[in-house]
Short mmCIF file of C-alpha atoms in Angstrom, two decimals:
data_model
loop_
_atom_site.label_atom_id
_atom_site.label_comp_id
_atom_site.label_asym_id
_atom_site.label_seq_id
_atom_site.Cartn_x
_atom_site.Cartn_y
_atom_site.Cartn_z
CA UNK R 977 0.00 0.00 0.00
CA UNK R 978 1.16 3.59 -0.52
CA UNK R 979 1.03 6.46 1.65
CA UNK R 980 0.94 10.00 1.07
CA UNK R 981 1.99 13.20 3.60
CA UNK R 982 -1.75 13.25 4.33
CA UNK R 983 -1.56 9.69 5.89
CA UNK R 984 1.50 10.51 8.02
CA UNK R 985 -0.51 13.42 9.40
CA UNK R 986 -3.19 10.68 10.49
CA UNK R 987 -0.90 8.59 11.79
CA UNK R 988 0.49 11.06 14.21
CA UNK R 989 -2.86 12.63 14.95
CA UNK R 990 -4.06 9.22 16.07
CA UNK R 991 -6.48 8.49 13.22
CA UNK R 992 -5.26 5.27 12.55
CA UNK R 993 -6.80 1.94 14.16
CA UNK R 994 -4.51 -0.20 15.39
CA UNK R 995 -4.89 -2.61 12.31
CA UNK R 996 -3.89 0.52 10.36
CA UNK R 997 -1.31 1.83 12.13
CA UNK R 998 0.40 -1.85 11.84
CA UNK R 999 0.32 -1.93 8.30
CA UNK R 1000 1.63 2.01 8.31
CA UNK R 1001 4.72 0.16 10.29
CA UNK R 1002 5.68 -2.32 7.70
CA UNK R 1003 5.49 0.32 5.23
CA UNK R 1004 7.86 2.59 6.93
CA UNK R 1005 10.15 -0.21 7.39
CA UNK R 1006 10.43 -0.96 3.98
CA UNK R 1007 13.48 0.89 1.49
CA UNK R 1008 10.83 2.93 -0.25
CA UNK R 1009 8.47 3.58 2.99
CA UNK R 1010 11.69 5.22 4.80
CA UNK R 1011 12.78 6.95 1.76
CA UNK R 1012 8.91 8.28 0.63
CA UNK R 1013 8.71 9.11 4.60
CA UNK R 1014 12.30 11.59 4.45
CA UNK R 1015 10.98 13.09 1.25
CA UNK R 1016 7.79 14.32 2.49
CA UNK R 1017 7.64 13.97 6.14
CA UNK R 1018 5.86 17.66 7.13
CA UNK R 1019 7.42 20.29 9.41
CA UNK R 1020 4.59 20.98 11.69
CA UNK R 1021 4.37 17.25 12.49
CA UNK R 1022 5.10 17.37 16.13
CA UNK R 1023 6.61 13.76 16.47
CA UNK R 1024 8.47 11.81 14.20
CA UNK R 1025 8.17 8.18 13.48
CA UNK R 1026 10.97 4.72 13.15
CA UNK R 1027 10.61 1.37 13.03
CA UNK R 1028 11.62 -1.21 15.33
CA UNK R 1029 14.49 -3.74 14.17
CA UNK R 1030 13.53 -6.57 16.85
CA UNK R 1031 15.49 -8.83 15.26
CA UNK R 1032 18.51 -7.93 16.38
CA UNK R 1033 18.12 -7.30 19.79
CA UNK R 1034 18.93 -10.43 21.35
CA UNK R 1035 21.99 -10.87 18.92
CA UNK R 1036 23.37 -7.32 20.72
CA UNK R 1037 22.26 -8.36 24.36
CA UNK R 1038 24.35 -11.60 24.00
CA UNK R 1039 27.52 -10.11 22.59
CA UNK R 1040 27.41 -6.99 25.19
CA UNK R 1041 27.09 -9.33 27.82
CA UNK R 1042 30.42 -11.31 26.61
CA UNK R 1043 31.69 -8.78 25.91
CA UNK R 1044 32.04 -7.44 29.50
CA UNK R 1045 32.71 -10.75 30.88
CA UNK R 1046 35.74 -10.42 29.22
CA UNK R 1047 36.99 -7.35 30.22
CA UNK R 1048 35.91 -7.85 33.51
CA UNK R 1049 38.48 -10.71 34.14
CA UNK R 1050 41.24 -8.68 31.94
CA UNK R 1051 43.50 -6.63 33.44
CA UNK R 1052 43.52 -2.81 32.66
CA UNK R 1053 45.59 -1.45 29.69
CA UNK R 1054 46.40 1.78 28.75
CA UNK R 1055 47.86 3.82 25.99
CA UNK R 1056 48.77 7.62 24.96
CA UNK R 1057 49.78 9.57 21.76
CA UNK R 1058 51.42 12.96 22.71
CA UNK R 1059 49.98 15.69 20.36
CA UNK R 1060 52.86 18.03 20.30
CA UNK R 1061 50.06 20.88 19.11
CA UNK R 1062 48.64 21.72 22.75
CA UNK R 1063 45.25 23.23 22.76
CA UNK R 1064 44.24 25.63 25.73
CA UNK R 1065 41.37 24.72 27.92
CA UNK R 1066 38.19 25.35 26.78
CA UNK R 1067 35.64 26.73 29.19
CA UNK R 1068 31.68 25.09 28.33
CA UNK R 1069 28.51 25.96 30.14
CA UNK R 1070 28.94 24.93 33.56
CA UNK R 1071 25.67 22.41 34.77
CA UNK R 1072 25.07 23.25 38.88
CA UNK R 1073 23.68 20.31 40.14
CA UNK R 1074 22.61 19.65 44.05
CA UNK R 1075 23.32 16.94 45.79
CA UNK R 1076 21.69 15.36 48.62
CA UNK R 1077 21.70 11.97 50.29
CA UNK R 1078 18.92 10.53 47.99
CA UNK R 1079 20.02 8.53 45.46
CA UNK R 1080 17.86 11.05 42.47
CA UNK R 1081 16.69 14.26 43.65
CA UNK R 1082 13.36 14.93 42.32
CA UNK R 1083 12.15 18.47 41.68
CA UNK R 1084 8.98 19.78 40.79
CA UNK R 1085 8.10 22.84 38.67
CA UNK R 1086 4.78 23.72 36.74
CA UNK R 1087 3.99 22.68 32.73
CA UNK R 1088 0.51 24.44 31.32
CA UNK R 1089 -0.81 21.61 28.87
CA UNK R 1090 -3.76 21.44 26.76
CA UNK R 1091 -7.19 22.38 28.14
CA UNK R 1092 -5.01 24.76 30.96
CA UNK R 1093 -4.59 21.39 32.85
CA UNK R 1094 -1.57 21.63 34.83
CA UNK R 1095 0.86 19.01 35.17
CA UNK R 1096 3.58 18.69 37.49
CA UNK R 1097 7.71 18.22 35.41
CA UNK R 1098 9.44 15.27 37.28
CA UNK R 1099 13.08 15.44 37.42
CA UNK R 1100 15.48 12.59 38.26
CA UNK R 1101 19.11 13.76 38.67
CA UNK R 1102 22.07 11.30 39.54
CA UNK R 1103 24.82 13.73 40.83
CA UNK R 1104 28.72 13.16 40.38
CA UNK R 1105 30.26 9.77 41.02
CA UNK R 1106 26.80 7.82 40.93
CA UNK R 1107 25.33 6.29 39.02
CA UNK R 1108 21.59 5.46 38.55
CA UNK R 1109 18.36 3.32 37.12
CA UNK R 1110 15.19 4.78 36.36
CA UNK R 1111 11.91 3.55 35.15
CA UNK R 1112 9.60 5.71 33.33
CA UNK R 1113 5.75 5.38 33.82
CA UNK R 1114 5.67 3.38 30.45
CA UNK R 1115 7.70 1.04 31.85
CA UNK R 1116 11.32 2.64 29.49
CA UNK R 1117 14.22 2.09 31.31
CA UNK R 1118 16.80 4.58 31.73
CA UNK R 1119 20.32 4.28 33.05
CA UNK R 1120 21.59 7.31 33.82
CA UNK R 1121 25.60 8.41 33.98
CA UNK R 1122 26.81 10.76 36.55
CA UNK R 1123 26.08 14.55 36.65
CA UNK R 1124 23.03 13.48 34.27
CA UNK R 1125 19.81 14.16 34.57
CA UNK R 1126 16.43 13.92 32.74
CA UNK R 1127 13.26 15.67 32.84
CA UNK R 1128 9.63 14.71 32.03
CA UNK R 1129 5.88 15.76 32.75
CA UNK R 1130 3.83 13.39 35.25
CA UNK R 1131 1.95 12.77 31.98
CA UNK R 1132 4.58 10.83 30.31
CA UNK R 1133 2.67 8.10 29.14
CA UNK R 1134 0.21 9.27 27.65
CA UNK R 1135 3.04 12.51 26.00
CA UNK R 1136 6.43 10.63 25.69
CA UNK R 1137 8.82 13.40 25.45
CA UNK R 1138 11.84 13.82 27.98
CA UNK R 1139 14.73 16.36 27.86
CA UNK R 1140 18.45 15.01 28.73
CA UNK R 1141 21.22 17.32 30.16
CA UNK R 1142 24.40 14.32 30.57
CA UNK R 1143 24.69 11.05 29.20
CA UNK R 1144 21.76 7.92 29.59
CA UNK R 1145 21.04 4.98 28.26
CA UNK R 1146 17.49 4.21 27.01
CA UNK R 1147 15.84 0.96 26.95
CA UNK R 1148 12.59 1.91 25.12
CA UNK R 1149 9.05 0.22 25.48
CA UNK R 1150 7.44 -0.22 22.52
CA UNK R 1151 4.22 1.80 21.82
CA UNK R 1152 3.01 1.81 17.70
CA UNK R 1153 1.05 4.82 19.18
CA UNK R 1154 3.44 6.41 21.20
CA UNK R 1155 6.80 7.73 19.56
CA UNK R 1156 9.49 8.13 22.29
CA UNK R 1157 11.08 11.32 22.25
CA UNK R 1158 14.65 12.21 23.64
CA UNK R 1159 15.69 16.21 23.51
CA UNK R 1160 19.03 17.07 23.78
CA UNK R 1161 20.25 21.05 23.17
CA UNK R 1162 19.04 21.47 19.55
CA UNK R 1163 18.75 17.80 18.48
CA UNK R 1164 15.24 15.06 18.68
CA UNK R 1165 16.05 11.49 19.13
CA UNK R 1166 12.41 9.41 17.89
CA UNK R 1167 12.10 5.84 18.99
CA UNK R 1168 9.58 3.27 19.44
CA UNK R 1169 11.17 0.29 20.87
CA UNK R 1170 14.85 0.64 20.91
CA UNK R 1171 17.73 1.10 23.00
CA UNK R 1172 20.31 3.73 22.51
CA UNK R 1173 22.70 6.22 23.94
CA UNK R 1174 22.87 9.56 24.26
CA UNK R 1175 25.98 11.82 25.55
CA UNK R 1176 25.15 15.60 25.71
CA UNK R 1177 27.59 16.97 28.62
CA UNK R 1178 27.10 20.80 27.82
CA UNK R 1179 30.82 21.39 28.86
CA UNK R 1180 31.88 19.08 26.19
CA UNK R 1181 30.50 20.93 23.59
CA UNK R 1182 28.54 17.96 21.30
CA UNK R 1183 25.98 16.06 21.08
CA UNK R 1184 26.67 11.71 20.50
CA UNK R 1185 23.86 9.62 19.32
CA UNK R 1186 24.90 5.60 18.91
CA UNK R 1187 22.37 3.11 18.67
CA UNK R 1188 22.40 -0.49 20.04
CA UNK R 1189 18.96 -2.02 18.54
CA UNK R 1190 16.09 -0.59 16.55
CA UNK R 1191 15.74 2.82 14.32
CA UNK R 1192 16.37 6.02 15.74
CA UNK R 1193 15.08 9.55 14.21
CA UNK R 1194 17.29 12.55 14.41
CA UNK R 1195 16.23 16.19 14.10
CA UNK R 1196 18.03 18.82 13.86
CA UNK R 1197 15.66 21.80 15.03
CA UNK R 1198 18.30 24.38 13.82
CA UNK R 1199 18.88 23.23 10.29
CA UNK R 1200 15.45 21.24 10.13
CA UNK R 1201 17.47 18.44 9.11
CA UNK R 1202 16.92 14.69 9.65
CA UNK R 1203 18.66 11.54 9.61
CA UNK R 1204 17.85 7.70 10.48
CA UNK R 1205 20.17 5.07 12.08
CA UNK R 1206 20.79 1.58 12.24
CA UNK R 1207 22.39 -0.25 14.76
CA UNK R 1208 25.77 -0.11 15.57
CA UNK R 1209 25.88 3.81 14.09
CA UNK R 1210 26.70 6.56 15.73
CA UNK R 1211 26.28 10.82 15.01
CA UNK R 1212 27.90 13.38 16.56
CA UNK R 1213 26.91 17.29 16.61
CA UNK R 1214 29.65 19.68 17.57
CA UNK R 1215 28.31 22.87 18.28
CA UNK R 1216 28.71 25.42 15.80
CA UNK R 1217 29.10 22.84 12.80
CA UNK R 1218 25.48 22.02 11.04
CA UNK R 1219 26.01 18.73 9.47
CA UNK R 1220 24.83 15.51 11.40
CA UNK R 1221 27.15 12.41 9.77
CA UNK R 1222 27.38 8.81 11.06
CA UNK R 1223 29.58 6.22 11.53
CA UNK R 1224 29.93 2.90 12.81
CA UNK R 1225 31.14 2.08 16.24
CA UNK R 1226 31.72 -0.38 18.90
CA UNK R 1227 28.55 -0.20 20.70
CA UNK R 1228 29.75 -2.66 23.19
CA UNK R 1229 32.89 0.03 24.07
CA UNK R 1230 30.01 2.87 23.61
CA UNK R 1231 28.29 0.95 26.13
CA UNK R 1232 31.29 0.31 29.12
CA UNK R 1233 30.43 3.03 31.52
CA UNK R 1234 26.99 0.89 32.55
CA UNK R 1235 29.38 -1.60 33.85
CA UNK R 1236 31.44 0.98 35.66
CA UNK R 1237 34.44 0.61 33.18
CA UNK R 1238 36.41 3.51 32.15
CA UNK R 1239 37.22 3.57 28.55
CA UNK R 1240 38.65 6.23 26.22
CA UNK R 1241 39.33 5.72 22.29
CA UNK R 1242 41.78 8.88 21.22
CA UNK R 1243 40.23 11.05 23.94
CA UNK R 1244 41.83 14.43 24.57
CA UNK R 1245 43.37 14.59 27.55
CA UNK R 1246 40.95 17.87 29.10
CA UNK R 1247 38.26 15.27 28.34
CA UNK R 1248 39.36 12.51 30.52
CA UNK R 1249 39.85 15.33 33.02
CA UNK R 1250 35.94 16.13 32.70
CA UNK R 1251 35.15 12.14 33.17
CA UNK R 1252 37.05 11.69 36.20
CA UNK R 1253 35.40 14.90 37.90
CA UNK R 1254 31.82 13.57 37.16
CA UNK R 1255 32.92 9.46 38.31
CA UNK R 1256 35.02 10.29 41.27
CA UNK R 1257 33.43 13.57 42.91
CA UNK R 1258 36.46 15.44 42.41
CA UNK R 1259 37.70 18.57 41.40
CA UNK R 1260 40.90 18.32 39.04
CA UNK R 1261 43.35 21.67 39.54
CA UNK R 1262 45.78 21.27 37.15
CA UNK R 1263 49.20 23.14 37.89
CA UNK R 1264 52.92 23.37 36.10
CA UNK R 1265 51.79 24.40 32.66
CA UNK R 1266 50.25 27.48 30.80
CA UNK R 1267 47.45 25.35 28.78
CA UNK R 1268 46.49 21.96 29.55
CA UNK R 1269 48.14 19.55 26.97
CA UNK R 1270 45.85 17.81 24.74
CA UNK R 1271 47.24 14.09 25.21
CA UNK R 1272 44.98 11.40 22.91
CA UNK R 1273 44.41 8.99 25.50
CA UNK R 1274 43.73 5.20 24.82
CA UNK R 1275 42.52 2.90 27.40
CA UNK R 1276 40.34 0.61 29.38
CA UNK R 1277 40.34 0.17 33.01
CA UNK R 1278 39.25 -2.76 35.21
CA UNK R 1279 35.63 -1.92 36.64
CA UNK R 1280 35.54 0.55 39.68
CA UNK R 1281 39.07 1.21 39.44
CA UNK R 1282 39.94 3.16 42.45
CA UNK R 1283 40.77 7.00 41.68
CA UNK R 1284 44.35 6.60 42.86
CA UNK R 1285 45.08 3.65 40.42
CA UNK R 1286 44.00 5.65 37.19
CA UNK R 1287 45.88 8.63 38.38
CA UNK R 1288 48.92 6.60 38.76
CA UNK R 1289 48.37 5.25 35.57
CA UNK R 1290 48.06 8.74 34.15
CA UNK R 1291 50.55 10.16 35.83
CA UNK R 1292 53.05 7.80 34.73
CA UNK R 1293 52.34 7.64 30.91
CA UNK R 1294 51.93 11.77 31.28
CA UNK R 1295 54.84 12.69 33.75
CA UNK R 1296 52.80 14.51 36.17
CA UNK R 1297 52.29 13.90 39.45
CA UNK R 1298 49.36 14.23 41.91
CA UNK R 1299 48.07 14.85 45.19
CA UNK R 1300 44.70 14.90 46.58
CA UNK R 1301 42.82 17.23 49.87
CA UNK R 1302 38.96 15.79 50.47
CA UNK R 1303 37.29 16.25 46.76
CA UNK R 1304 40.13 18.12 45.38
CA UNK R 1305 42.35 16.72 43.24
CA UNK R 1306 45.90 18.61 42.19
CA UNK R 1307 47.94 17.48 39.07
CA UNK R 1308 51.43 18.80 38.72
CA UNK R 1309 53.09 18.56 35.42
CA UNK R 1310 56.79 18.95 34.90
CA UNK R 1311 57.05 21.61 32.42
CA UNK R 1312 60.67 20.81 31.49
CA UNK R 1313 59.46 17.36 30.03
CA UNK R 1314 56.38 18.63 27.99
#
């Protein structure tokens, strides 16, 4: 059967039976339903619509779950490139978060919907070196990283929209009905029954999308536009730059920080600085040089490591060395040998 822009507009408006909105599915998952959909999909539509690739969701549960079985009993390896071209430290938008003894911290402001009904926002926050589960009301399943937190109205299930400041993990429910909608700065994440991961730290300045099972939708609300992934694909958005490209990844090493495993692919060394402050609770002063030198970093430590043992690790590889006062942490690098 063929569809027109008219019979998208349905869909979304909840026109369709559930018969109908079935058969609208296997459309959409076809080549030419995706591409049709792309070419004509309207801008005032307020959700946007993907498929569900079921079958290969037991295939990626089975080799993320050997996966870390393996690295669990490894040992921890490590691995630098000096980049002689040092970049200066780059100051992003700072994101205050409070902590208290609860494990979330729940916070409740006001959200006018239609008919003036008021609806309370619901915000779950998981501060710096936690980590943290939640369940939505439509039974999603978020895993949240430290200093993240997500936001949604008390009316999720029946509006599934949430925003995400920090980096989660979504295990989505699937509702035919009922896109599931992740904001993050400028960019829309649509899903239906998938599982993906989003990291949108303002401070480091982009947005990463990689997908684990199912179809994701990306909008761009900037540039209006849109792109669809498959699993095992990854976008990022760096602020500033308009173009949304993918490309594929290791979703398994994408994945590592649910099992409490560090693990950096060519990460710039102010980066890794950034990660350690949000899993450890500490505040990283670093002392002996002008700029902070932009190491790559390569590595994968053994789950939980203890702060000391990936500073030493650091330090070693780096030259620098370190001292710590309560949650502040002090690196001192030896000028002479940068």
């Amino acid at each position: 059967m063929k569809y027109n822009k008219k019979d998208v507009e349905n869909y979304f408006s909840g026109k369709f039976s559930h018969s109908e909105a079935e058969e609208f599915l296997k459309w959409l998952h076809s080549e030419q339903g995706e591409q049709e959909y792309l070419e004509f999909i309207d801008d005032s539509l307020r959700e946007e619509f993907l498929e569900v690739d079921e079958s290969s969701d037991q295939a990626f549960e089975d080799s993320y779950s050997e996966d870390v079985e393996k690295r669990e009993s490894g040992t921890t390896s490590w691995s630098f490139i000096k980049d002689k071209s040092w970049m200066g430290w780059v100051a992003g938008v700072v994101v205050l978060f409070v902590v208290a003894s609860t494990f979330f911290i729940m916070k409740d402001h006001i959200k006018i919907t239609v008919g003036n009904r008021k609806y309370k926002t619901i915000v779950k926050t998981t501060p710096r070196g936690e980590k943290s589960r939640v369940i939505l009301p439509d039974g999603s399943i978020v895993h949240l990283n430290a200093e993240s937190s997500i936001s949604y109205s008390e009316n999720f299930s029946a509006d599934r929209n949430l925003d995400l400041v920090g980096e989660a993990f979504f295990e989505v429910t699937k509702d035919s009905l009922k896109p599931f909608v992740v904001h993050t700065q400028n960019l829309s994440t649509t899903a239906l029954g998938t599982s993906f991961n989003i990291q949108a730290y303002p401070d480091l300045g982009k947005v990463q999308i990689s997908l684990a099972t199912g179809k994701v939708l990306i909008k761009d609300s900037l540039t209006e536009k849109q792109i669809i992934m498959n699993p095992k694909e990854s976008t990022s958005h760096i602020n500033g730059q308009p173009l949304l490209r993918k490309e594929q990844v290791d979703i398994n090493e994408i994945l590592l920080w649910k099992e409490g495993i560090l693990h950096f692919d060519k990460t710039p060394f102010p980066e890794v600085l950034k990660t350690l402050e949000r899993w450890y609770g500490t505040h990283i002063k670093v002392t002996g040089v002008e700029n902070i030198p932009d190491f790559k970093c390569s590595g994968t430590f053994k789950p939980r490591e203890n702060l000391h043992n990936v500073l030493d690790v650091l330090g070693y590889s780096l030259e620098f060395s370190y001292s710590t006062t309560g949650s502040q942490t002090t690196i001192l690098f030896n000028s002479e040998s940068q």
